[in-house]
Amino acid sequence: MSFTLHDALVPTWQQILGSMTRLLDKAQAHSIERNLPDSTLIDARLADDMLPFGYQIKSVVVHSVGAIQGVRNGLFSPDLSPWPDSFVGLKDQVSNAMTALEKINPNEINGFLGRDMRFEIGERRMDFTAENFLLSFSMPNFFFHATTAYDILRHKGLTIGKRDFIGKPRVKS
C-alpha cells in the first residue's frame, strides 16, 4: 500500500476544518441565542496571556493551506495580520481554505519531498525539509490551534463534545 504526503495531510486538514466550520456555526448560534456580540466569543481566551478564539481559528487556516503556500515559497512566517472580527469573516477564511485544499493537485504535495524550506519569525530561523516542516511543525500547530479553539468554546459554555471536534471520520465505505 502506498501512502503519500498528500494522504497524510490534506484529508486530515479538510476533516478538522469542517469541524471548525460547524463549531463556528454553533458559536454564532450561541451568541444569537444569548444576544451577545460576536466579539464576546471571538475575543475569548482561556488565559490572559494567550491569544483569543479568533486567532486560533485563523491559525488553523494558516497551518493548513498557509503551510502549503509556505512550502511553495520555500519560506513560512506566521501571518500577523488581524483575524476577522465576525463569525461570517472567520467562516469565510475556513471556507476559502477548504476550497483551496480541494484544488491542490496531490502530485504537487507529493513533489515537496526533500525540498528545503525555512520557518522565520523575527530573528528566529528554523530550516526544514518540506515534509518535516509540514508533519513536525505545521501539523502539530494546526491541531494545537484547533484544540484551543474548541477548548475556548467549551469553557465559554457551549454544549459541544469530542464528536464536534473530530468531525466526520473517513470511514471505510
JSON list of C-alpha atoms in Angstrom, two decimals, residues 76-78 80 119-126:
[
{"chain": "A", "resi": 76, "resn": "PHE", "atom": "CA", "xyz": [6.93, 30.26, 6.13]},
{"chain": "A", "resi": 77, "resn": "SER", "atom": "CA", "xyz": [6.45, 33.15, 8.51]},
{"chain": "A", "resi": 78, "resn": "PRO", "atom": "CA", "xyz": [3.43, 33.47, 10.78]},
{"chain": "A", "resi": 80, "resn": "LEU", "atom": "CA", "xyz": [0.48, 38.53, 11.88]},
{"chain": "A", "resi": 119, "resn": "PHE", "atom": "CA", "xyz": [10.46, 28.99, 9.11]},
{"chain": "A", "resi": 120, "resn": "GLU", "atom": "CA", "xyz": [11.18, 32.58, 10.17]},
{"chain": "A", "resi": 121, "resn": "ILE", "atom": "CA", "xyz": [9.80, 34.76, 12.91]},
{"chain": "A", "resi": 122, "resn": "GLY", "atom": "CA", "xyz": [11.79, 37.81, 13.88]},
{"chain": "A", "resi": 123, "resn": "GLU", "atom": "CA", "xyz": [15.41, 36.71, 14.28]},
{"chain": "A", "resi": 124, "resn": "ARG", "atom": "CA", "xyz": [14.50, 33.04, 14.75]},
{"chain": "A", "resi": 125, "resn": "ARG", "atom": "CA", "xyz": [15.11, 30.73, 11.81]},
{"chain": "A", "resi": 126, "resn": "MET", "atom": "CA", "xyz": [14.50, 27.02, 11.52]}
]
